[in-house]
GROMACS .gro file of C-alpha atoms in nm:
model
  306
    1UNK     CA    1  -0.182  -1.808   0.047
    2UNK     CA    2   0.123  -1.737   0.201
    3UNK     CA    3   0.245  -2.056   0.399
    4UNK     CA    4   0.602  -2.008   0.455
    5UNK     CA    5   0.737  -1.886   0.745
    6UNK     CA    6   0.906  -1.558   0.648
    7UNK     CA    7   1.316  -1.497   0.657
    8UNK     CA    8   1.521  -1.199   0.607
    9UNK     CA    9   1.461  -0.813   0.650
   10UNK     CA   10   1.097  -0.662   0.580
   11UNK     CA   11   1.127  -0.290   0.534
   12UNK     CA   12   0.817  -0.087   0.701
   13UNK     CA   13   0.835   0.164   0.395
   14UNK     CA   14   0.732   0.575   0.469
   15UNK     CA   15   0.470   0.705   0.267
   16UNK     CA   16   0.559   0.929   0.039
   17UNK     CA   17   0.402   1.284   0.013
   18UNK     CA   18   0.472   1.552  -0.193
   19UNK     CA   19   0.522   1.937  -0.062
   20UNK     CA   20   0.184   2.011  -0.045
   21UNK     CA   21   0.128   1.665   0.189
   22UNK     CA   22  -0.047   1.462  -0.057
   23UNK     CA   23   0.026   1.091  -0.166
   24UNK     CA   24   0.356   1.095  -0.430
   25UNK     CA   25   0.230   0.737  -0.545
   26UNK     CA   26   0.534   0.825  -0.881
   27UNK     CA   27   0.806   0.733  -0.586
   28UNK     CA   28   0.662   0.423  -0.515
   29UNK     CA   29   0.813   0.220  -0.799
   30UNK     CA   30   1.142   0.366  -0.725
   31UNK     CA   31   1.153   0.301  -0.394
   32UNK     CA   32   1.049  -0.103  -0.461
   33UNK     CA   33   1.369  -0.094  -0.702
   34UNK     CA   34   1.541   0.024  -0.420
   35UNK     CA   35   1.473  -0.232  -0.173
   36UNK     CA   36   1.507  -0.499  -0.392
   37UNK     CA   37   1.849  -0.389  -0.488
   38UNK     CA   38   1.919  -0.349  -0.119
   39UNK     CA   39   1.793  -0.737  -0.054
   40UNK     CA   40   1.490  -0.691   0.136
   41UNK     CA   41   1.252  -0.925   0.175
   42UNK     CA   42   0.907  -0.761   0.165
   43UNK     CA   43   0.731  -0.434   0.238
   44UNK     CA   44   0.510  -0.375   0.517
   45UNK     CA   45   0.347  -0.109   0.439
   46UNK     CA   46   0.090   0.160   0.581
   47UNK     CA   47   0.209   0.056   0.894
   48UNK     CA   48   0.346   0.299   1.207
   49UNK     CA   49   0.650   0.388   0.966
   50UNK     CA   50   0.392   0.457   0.715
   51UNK     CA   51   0.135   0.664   0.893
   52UNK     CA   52  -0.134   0.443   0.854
   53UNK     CA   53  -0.355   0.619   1.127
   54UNK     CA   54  -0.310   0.967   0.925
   55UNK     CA   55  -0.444   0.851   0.581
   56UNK     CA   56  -0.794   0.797   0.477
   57UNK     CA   57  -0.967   0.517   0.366
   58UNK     CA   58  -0.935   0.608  -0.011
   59UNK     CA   59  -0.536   0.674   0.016
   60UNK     CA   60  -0.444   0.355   0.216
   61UNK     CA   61  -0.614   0.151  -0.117
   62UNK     CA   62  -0.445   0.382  -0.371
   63UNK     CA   63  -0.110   0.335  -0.124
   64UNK     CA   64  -0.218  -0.076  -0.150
   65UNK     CA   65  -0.274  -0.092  -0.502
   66UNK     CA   66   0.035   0.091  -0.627
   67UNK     CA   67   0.243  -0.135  -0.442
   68UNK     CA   68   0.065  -0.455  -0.520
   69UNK     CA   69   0.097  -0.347  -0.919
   70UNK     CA   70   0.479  -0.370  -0.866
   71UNK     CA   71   0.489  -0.681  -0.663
   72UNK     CA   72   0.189  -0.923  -0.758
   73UNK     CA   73   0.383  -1.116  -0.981
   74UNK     CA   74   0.686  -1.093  -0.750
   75UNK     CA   75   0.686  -1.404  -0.596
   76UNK     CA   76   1.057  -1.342  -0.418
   77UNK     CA   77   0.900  -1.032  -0.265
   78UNK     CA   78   0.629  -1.042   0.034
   79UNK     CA   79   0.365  -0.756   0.025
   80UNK     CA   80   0.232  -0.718   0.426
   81UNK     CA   81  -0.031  -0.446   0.435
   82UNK     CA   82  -0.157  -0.323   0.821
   83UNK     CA   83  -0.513  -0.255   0.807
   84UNK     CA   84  -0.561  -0.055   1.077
   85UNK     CA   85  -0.689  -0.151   1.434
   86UNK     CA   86  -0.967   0.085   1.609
   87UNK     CA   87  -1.195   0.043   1.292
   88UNK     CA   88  -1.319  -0.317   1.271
   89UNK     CA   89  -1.563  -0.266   0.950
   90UNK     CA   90  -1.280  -0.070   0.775
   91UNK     CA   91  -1.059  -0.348   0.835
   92UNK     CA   92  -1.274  -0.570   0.693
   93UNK     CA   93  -1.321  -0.394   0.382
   94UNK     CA   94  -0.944  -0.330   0.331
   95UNK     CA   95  -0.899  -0.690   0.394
   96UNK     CA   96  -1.160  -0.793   0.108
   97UNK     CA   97  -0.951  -0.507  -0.146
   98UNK     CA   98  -0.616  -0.647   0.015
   99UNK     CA   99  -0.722  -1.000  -0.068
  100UNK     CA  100  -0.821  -0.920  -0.464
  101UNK     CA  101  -0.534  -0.697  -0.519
  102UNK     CA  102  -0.317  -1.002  -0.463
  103UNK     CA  103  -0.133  -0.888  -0.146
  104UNK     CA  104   0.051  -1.145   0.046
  105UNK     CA  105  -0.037  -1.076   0.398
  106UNK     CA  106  -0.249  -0.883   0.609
  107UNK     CA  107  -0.206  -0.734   0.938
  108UNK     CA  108  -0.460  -0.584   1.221
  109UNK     CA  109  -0.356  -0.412   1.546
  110UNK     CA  110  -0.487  -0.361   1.915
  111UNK     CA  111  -0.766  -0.132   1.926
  112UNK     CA  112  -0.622   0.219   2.065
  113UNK     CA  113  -0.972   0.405   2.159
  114UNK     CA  114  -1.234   0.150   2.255
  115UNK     CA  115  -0.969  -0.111   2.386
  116UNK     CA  116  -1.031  -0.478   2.410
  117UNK     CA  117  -1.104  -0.567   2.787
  118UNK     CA  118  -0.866  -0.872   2.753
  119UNK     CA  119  -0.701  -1.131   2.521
  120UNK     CA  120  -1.019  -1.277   2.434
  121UNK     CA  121  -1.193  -0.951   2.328
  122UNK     CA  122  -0.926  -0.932   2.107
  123UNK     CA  123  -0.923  -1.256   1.998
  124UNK     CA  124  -1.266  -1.183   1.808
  125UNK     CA  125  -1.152  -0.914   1.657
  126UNK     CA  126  -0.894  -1.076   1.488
  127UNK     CA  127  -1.166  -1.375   1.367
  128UNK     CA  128  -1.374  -1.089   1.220
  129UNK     CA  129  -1.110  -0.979   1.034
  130UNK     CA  130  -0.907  -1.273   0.945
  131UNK     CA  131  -1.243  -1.431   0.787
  132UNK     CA  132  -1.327  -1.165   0.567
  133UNK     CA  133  -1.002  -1.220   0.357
  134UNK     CA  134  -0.959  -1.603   0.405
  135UNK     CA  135  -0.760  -1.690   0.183
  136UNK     CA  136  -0.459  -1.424   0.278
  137UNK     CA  137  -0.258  -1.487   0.544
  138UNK     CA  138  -0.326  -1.303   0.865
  139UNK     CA  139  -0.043  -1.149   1.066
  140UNK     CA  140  -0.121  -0.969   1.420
  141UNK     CA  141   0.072  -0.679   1.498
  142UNK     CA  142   0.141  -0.623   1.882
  143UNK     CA  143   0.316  -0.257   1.922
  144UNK     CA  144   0.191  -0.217   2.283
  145UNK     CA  145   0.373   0.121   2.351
  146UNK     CA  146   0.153   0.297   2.070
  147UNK     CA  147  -0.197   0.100   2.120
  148UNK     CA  148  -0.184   0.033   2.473
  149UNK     CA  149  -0.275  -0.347   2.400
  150UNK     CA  150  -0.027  -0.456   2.638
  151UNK     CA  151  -0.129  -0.809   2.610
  152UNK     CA  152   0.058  -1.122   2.645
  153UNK     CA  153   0.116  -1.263   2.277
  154UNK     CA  154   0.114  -1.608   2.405
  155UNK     CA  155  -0.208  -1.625   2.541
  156UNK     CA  156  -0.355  -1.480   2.232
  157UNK     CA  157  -0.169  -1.798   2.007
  158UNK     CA  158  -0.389  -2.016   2.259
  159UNK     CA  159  -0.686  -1.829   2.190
  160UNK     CA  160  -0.665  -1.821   1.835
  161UNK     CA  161  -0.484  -2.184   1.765
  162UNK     CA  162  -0.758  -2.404   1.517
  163UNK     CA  163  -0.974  -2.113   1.522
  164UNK     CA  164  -0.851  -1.938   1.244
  165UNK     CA  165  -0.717  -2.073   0.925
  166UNK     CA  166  -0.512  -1.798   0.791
  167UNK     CA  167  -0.341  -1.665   1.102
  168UNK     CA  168   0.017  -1.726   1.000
  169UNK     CA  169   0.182  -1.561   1.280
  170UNK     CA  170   0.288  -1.218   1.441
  171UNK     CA  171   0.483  -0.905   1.432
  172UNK     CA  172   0.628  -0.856   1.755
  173UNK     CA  173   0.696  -0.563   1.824
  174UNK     CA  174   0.770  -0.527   2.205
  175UNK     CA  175   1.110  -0.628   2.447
  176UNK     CA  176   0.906  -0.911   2.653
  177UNK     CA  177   1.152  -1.147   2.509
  178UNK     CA  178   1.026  -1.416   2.758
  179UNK     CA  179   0.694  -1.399   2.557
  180UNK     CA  180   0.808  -1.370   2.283
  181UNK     CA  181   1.030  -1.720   2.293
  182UNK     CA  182   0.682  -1.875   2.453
  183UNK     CA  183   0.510  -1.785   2.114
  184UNK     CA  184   0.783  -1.884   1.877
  185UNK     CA  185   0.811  -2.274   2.070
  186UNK     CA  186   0.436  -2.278   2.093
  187UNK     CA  187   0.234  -2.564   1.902
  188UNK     CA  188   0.578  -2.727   1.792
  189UNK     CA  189   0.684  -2.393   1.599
  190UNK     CA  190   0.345  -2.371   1.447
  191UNK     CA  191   0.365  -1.997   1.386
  192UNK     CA  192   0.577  -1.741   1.284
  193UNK     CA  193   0.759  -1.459   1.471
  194UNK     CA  194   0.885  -1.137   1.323
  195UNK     CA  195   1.082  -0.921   1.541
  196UNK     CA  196   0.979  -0.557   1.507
  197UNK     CA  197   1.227  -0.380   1.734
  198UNK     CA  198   1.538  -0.295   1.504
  199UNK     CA  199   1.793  -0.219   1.806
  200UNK     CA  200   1.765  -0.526   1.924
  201UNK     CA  201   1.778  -0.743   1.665
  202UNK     CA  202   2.111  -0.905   1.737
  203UNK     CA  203   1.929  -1.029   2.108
  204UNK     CA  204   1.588  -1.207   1.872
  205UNK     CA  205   1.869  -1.364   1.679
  206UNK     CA  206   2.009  -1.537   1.987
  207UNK     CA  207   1.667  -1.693   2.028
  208UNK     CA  208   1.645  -1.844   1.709
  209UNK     CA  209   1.433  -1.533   1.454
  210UNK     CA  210   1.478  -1.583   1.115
  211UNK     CA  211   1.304  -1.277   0.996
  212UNK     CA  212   1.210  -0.878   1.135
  213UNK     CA  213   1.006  -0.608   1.018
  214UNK     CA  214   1.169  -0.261   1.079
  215UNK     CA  215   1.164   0.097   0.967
  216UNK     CA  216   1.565   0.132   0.984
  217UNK     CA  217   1.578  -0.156   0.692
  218UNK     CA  218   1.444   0.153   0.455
  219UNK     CA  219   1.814   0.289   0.483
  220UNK     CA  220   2.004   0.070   0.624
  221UNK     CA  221   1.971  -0.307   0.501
  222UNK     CA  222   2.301  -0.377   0.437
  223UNK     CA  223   2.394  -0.295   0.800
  224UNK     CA  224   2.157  -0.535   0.933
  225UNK     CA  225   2.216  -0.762   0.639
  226UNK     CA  226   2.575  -0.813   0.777
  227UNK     CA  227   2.461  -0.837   1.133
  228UNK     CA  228   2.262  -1.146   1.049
  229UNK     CA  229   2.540  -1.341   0.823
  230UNK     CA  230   2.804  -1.225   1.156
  231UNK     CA  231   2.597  -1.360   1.339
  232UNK     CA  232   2.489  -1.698   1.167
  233UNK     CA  233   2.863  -1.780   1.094
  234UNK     CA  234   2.920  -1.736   1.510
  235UNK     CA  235   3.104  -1.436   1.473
  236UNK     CA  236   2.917  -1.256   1.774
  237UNK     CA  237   3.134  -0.990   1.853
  238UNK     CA  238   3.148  -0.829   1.485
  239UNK     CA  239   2.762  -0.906   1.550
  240UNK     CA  240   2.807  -0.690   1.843
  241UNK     CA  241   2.966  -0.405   1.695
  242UNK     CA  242   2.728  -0.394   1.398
  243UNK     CA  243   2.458  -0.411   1.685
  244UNK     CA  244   2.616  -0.118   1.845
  245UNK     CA  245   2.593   0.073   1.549
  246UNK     CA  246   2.222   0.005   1.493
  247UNK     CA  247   2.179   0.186   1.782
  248UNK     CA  248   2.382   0.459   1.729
  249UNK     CA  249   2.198   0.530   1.409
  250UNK     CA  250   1.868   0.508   1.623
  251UNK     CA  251   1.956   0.751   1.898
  252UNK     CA  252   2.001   1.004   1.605
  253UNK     CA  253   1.609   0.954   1.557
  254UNK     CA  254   1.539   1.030   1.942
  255UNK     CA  255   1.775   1.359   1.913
  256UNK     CA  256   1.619   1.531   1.604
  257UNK     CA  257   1.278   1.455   1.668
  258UNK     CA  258   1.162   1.096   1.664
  259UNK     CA  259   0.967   0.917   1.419
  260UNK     CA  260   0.930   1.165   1.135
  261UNK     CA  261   1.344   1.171   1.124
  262UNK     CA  262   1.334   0.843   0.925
  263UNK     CA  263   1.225   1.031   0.630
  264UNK     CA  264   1.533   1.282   0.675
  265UNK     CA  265   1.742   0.947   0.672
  266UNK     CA  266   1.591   0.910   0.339
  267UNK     CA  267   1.659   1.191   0.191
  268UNK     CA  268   1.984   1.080   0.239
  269UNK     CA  269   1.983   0.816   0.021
  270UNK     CA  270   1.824   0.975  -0.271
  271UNK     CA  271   1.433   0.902  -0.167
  272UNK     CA  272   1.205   1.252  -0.056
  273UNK     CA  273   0.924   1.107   0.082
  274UNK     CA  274   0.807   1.461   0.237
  275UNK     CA  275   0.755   1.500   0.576
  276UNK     CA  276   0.520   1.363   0.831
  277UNK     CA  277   0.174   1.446   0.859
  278UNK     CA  278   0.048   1.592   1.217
  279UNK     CA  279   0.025   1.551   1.533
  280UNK     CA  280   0.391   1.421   1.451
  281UNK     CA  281   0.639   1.664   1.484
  282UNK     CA  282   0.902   1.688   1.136
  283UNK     CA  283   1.261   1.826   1.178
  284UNK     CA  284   1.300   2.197   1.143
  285UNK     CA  285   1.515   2.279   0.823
  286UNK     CA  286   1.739   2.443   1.025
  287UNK     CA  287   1.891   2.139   1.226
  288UNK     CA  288   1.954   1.941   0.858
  289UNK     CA  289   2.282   2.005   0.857
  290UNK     CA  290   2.345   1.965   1.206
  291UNK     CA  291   2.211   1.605   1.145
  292UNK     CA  292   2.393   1.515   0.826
  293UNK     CA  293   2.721   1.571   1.067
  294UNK     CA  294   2.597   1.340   1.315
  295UNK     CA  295   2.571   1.107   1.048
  296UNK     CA  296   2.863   1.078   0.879
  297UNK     CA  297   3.016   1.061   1.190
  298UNK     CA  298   2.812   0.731   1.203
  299UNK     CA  299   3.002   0.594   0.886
  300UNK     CA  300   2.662   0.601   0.731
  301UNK     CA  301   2.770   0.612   0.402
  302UNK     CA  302   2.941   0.267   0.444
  303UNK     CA  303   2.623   0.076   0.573
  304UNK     CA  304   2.338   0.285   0.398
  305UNK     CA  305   2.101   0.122   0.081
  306UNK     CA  306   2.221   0.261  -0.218
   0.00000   0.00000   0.00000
């Protein structure tokens, strides 16, 4: 089991589909190569980056196992895989496959239909779970603004601290940076945080993270790579600019459509992963272009994974 707290960038990697919207497992080993040439850390993937709540049952294993084949014996390389959340019996089966396949961690989410009436509701959800892969470590993933689970993170440490074994720690990914100090200092340090919110990285590191999961580390390690090492030396206003450039990069998301534009950043960078499957809205062709400009106006090519 996984009983290090984890450091460093953990790329939430797209799923790849071909034209006709169907798994492209054949990218999968590229794409590993190129995050490990890049740095990162680990892979968490068939998360929100991955469209986890848009593939079946039978694609999130296939997704699982080709990435487990590449990284099993990896032991430099951490393998998170996000279960699901409204499904508890699903979750428990992936967790079993997860567990024999050899990933590293697994990860369960709020409810988003039925919702847990409070922190101890989904408290038991996360025993259910946690138990049926015991000997994996068990990561909760709190993304409030997509599963309305708008629950304080601290009070679920309490309710799950000595209760079960394998819950390492958390993927936080929310701004409630009050909370989110409360659960790194709880229990003398006992568990670990992972800051989930990419465009404000620089403001976790202030606090004392070590290590964040994000969809921008796909395409953009180095940047962020560089923000962390400013920062650790003291240099906080190169830290600030690389910061500022994070965000930049972001807004393009919000102005070409969101989500789905990730992939687009991809393409980029040599990697088609298709497009997004609905309800999310991809890109029109049309306004390709018009983004590539707004990109290289970004310096891109200077930060970008190669």
């Amino acid at each position: 089991m996984l009983n290090h707290k984890i450091s460093g960038l953990i790329a939430a990697p797209f799923t790849p589909f071909d034209e006709k919207g169907e798994l492209n497992l054949a990218l999968i080993p590229q794409y590993y190569a190129m995050l490990k040439r890049n740095k990162v850390a680990g892979a968490f993937i068939c998360g929100s980056t991955g469209e986890g709540v848009s593939l079946t049952f039978d694609e999130k294993v296939a997704v699982m196992t080709a990435w487990a084949a590449l990284t099993k014996e990896d032991t430099e390389f951490i393998l998170m895989m996000l279960l699901g959340g409204t499904n508890i019996k699903e979750c428990q089966q992936l967790a079993r496959i997860a567990e024999q396949a050899g990933v590293d961690v697994i990860s369960f989410t709020s409810p988003s239909y039925f919702k847990p009436a409070n922190v101890e509701q989904l408290a038991k959800c996360c025993v259910e779970i946690a138990m049926a892969a015991p000997h994996t470590a068990f990561y909760y993933y709190h993304i409030p603004v997509l599963t309305g689970g708008n629950f304080q993170m601290i009070e679920l440490l309490k309710k799950v601290d000595n209760l079960i074994p394998n819950f390492k720690g958390i993927k936080y990914t929310h701004e409630d940076f009050m909370d989110f100090l409360s659960c790194m200092n709880f229990a003398d340090r006992k568990y670990d945080m992972l800051w989930g919110r990419d465009e404000n990285m620089l403001s976790a590191l202030v606090l004392g993270n070590k290590g964040a999961v994000g969809s921008t580390y796909n395409y953009a390690a180095p940047l962020y790579l560089n923000l962390m090492e400013a920062y650790g030396r003291g240099d906080v206003e190169k830290a600030n600019v690389l910061q500022q450039q994070s965000i930049d990069m972001i807004t393009l998301l919000g102005k070409y459509g969101g989500i789905s534009v990730g992939k687009a950043y991809m393409k980029l960078i040599g990697l088609n992963c298709g497009e997004f499957r609905l309800p999310v809205k991809n890109m029109p062709a049309a306004q390709f272009e018009l983004f590539k400009t707004d990109v290289a106006k970004l310096g891109f090519d200077d930060f970008c994974a190669h």
